[in-house]
Coordinates of C-alpha atoms in Angstrom, one line a residue:
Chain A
X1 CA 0.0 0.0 0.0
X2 CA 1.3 2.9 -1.0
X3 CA 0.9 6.0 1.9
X4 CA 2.6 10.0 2.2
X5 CA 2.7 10.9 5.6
X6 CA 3.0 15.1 6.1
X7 CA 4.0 16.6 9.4
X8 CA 3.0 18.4 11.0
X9 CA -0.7 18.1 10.8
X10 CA -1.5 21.9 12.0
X11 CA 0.3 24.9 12.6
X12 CA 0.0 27.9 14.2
X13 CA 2.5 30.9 13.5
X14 CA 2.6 34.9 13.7
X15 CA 2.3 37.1 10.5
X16 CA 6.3 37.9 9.9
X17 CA 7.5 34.0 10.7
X18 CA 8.8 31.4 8.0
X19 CA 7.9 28.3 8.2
X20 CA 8.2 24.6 6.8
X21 CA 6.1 21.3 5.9
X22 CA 7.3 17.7 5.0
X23 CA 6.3 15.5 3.2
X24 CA 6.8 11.3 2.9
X25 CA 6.8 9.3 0.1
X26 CA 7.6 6.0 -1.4
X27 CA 10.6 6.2 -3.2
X28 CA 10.1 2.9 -5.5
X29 CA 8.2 3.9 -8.6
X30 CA 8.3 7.8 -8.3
X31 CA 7.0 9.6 -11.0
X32 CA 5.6 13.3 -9.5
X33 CA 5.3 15.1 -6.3
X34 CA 2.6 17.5 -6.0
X35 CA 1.9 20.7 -3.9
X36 CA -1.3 22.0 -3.2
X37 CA -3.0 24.5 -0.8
X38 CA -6.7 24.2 -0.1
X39 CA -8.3 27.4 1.5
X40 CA -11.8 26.9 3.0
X41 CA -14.4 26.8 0.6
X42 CA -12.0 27.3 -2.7
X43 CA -10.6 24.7 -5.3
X44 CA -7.6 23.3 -4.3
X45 CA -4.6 25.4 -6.1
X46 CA -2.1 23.6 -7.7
X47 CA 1.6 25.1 -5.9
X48 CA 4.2 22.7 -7.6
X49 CA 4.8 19.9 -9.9
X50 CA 8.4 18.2 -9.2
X51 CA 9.9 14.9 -11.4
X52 CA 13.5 15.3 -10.9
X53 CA 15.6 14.6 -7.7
X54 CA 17.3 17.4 -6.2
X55 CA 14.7 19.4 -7.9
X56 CA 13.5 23.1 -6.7
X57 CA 10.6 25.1 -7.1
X58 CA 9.9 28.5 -6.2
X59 CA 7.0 30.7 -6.4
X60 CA 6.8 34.4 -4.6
X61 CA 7.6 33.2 -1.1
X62 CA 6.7 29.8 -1.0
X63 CA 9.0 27.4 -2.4
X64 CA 9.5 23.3 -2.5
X65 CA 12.3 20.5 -2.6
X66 CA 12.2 17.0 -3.4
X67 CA 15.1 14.4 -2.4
X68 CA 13.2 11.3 -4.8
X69 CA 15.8 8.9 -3.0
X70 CA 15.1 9.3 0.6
X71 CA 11.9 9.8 -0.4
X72 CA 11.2 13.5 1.1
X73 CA 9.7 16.9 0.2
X74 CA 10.0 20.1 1.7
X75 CA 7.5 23.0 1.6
X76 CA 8.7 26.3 3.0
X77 CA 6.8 29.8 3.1
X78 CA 9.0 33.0 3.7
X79 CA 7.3 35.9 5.7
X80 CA 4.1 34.1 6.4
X81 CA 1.2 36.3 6.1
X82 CA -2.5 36.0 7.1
X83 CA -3.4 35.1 3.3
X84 CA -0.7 32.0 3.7
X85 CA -3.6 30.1 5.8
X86 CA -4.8 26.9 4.5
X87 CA -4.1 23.5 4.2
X88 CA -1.4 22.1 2.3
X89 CA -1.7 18.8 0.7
X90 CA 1.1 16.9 -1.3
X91 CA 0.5 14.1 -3.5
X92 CA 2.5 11.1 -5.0
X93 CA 2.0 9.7 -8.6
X94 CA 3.4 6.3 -9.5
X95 CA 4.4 4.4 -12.4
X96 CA 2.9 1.4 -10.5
X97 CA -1.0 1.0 -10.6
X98 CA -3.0 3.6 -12.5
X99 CA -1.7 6.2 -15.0
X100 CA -1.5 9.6 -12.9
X101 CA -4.2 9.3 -9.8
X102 CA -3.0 11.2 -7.3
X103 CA -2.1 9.5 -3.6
X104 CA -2.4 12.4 -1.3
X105 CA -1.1 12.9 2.1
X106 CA -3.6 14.0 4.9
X107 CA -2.2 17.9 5.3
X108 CA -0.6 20.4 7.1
X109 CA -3.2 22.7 8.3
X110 CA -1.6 26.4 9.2
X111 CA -3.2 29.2 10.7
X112 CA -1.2 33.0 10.6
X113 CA -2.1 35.1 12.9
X114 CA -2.0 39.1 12.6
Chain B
X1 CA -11.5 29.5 -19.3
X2 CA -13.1 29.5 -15.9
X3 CA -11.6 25.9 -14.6
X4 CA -13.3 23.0 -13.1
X5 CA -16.5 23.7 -11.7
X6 CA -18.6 21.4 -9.5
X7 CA -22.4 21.2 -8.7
X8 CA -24.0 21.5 -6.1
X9 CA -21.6 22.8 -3.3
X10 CA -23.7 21.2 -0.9
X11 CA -26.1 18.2 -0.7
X12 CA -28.0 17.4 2.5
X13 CA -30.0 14.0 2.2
X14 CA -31.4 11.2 3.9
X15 CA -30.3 7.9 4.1
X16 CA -31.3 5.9 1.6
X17 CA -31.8 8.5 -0.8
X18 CA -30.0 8.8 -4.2
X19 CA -28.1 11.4 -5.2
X20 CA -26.5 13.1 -8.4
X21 CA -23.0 15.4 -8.6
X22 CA -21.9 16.4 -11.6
X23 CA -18.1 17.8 -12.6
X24 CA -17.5 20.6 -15.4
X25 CA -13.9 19.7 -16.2
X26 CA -11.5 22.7 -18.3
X27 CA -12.6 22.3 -21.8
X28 CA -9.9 20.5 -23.7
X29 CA -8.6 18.5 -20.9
X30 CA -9.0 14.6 -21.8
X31 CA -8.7 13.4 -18.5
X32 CA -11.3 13.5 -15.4
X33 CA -11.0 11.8 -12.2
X34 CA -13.4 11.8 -9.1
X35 CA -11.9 11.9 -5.4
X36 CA -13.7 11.6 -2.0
X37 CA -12.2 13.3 1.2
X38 CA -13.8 12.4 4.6
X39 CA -12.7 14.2 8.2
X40 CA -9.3 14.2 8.8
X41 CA -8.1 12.2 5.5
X42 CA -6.4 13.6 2.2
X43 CA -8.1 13.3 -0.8
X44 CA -8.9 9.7 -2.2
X45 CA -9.2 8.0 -5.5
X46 CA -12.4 7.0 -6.5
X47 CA -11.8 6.3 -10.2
X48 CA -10.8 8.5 -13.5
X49 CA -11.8 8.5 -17.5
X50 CA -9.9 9.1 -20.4
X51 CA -12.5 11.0 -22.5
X52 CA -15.8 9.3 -22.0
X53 CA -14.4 6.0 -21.1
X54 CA -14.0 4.9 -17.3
X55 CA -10.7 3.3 -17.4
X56 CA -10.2 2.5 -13.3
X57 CA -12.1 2.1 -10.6
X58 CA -11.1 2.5 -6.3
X59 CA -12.2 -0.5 -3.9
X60 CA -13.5 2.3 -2.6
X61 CA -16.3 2.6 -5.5
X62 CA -18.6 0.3 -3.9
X63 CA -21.8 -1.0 -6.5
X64 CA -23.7 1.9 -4.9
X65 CA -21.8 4.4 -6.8
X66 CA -21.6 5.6 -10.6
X67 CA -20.1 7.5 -12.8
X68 CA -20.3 8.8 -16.3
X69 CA -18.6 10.8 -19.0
X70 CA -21.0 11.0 -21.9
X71 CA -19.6 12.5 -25.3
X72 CA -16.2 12.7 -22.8
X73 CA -17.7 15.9 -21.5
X74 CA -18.8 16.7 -18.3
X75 CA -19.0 14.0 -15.9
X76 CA -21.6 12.3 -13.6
X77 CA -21.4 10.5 -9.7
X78 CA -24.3 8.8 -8.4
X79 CA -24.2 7.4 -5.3
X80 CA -27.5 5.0 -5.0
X81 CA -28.8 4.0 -1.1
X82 CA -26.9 6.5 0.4
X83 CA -25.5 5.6 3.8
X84 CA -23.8 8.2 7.0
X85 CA -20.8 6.7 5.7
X86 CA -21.2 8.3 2.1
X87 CA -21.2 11.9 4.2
X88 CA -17.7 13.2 2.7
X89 CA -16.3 16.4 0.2
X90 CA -16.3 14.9 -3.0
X91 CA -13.6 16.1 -5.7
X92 CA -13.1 16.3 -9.0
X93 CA -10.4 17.2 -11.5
X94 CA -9.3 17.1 -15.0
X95 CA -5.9 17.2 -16.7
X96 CA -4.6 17.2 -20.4
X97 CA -2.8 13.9 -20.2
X98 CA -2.0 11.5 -18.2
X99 CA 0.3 12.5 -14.7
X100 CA -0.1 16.2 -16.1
X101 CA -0.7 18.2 -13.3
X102 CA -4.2 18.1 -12.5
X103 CA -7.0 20.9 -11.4
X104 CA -9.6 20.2 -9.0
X105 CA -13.4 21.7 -8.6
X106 CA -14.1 23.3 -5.4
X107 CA -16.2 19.6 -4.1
X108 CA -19.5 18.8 -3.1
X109 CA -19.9 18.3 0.3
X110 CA -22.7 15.5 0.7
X111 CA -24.3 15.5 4.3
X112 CA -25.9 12.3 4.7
X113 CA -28.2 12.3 7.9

């Protein structure tokens, strides 16, 4: 069975702090790793889209990792702001099994406060 | 292009009753797939078509549920008998191609009483 674990599952910080969110994955099989934040009512947003290891993402002040062979993601937002809060799900896609359903993780939640 | 959209945003019903959801997926994307979340899970797969054929389905996607993609348009979820367990946000998405990075609706929340 194929599971991504994220820690932790919520987080509360103050407007100004950085942060950062793991994620776990199997390693055998890799195809993708997928970041998304979920805000409360809206469509998940799709955040990043990483294939390669060592690869880095960036976008304003949130960016991403991904080590494929220890199996390992990082998400990190700079300068957190009140906007920042939601939950932030990352998914796993294998060659194994079906061609590109997403196995997701169970989130980080985080709160910023003013 | 005003991206996947997902009616209704909420759907109260009694057990036993059936009920319909229905996915608007981005226009040109070939592929659609359906995912449930229930408290305190992620997002799980419930099955996924490649234009208007159903290619896989979850163990999840007991004989109670359904799901369609006529002319490989918008697409369809019935869940038949419904059952307090069937109370969850249901998702669905659409990508070009396969393991393309895919865009979700905003759910359905079904409240099964």
């Amino acid at each position: 069975i194929l599971n991504v674990e994220q820690s932790p599952q919520s987080l509360h910080v103050q407007e100004g702090d950085s942060t950062n969110f793991t994620c776990s994955f199997p390693s055998s099989n890799f195809y993708a790793l997928h970041w998304y934040r979920w805000e409360t009512a809206k469509s998940p947003e799709a955040l990043f889209v990483m294939t390669l290891n060592g690869d880095e993402k960036k976008k304003g002040r949130i960016s991403a990792t991904l080590n494929t062979k220890e199996g390992y993601s990082y998400l990190y937002i700079k300068g957190s702001q009140p906007e920042d809060s939601a939950t932030y799900l990352c998914a796993f896609s294998s060659f194994e099994g079906s061609q590109g359903n997403l196995i997701f993780g169970k989130g980080t939640k985080l709160s910023v406060k003013p | 292009d005003t991206g996947v959209s997902q009616d209704p945003r909420h759907k109260i019903t009694k057990r036993g009753q059936n009920v319909t959801f229905r996915c608007d997926p981005i226009s040109e994307h070939n592929r659609l797939y359906w995912y449930r979340q229930t408290l305190g899970q992620g997002p799980e797969f419930l099955t996924y078509f490649q234009n208007e054929a159903q290619l896989e389905k979850s163990r999840l996607l007991s004989d109670r549920f359904s799901a369609e993609r006529p002319k490989g348009s918008f697409s369809t979820l019935e869940i038949q008998r419904t059952e307090q367990g069937d109370s969850a946000m249901y998702l669905c998405a659409s990508s070009l191609a396969p393991w393309d990075t895919q865009y979700f609706g905003p759910g359905t929340r079904l409240t099964v009483l």
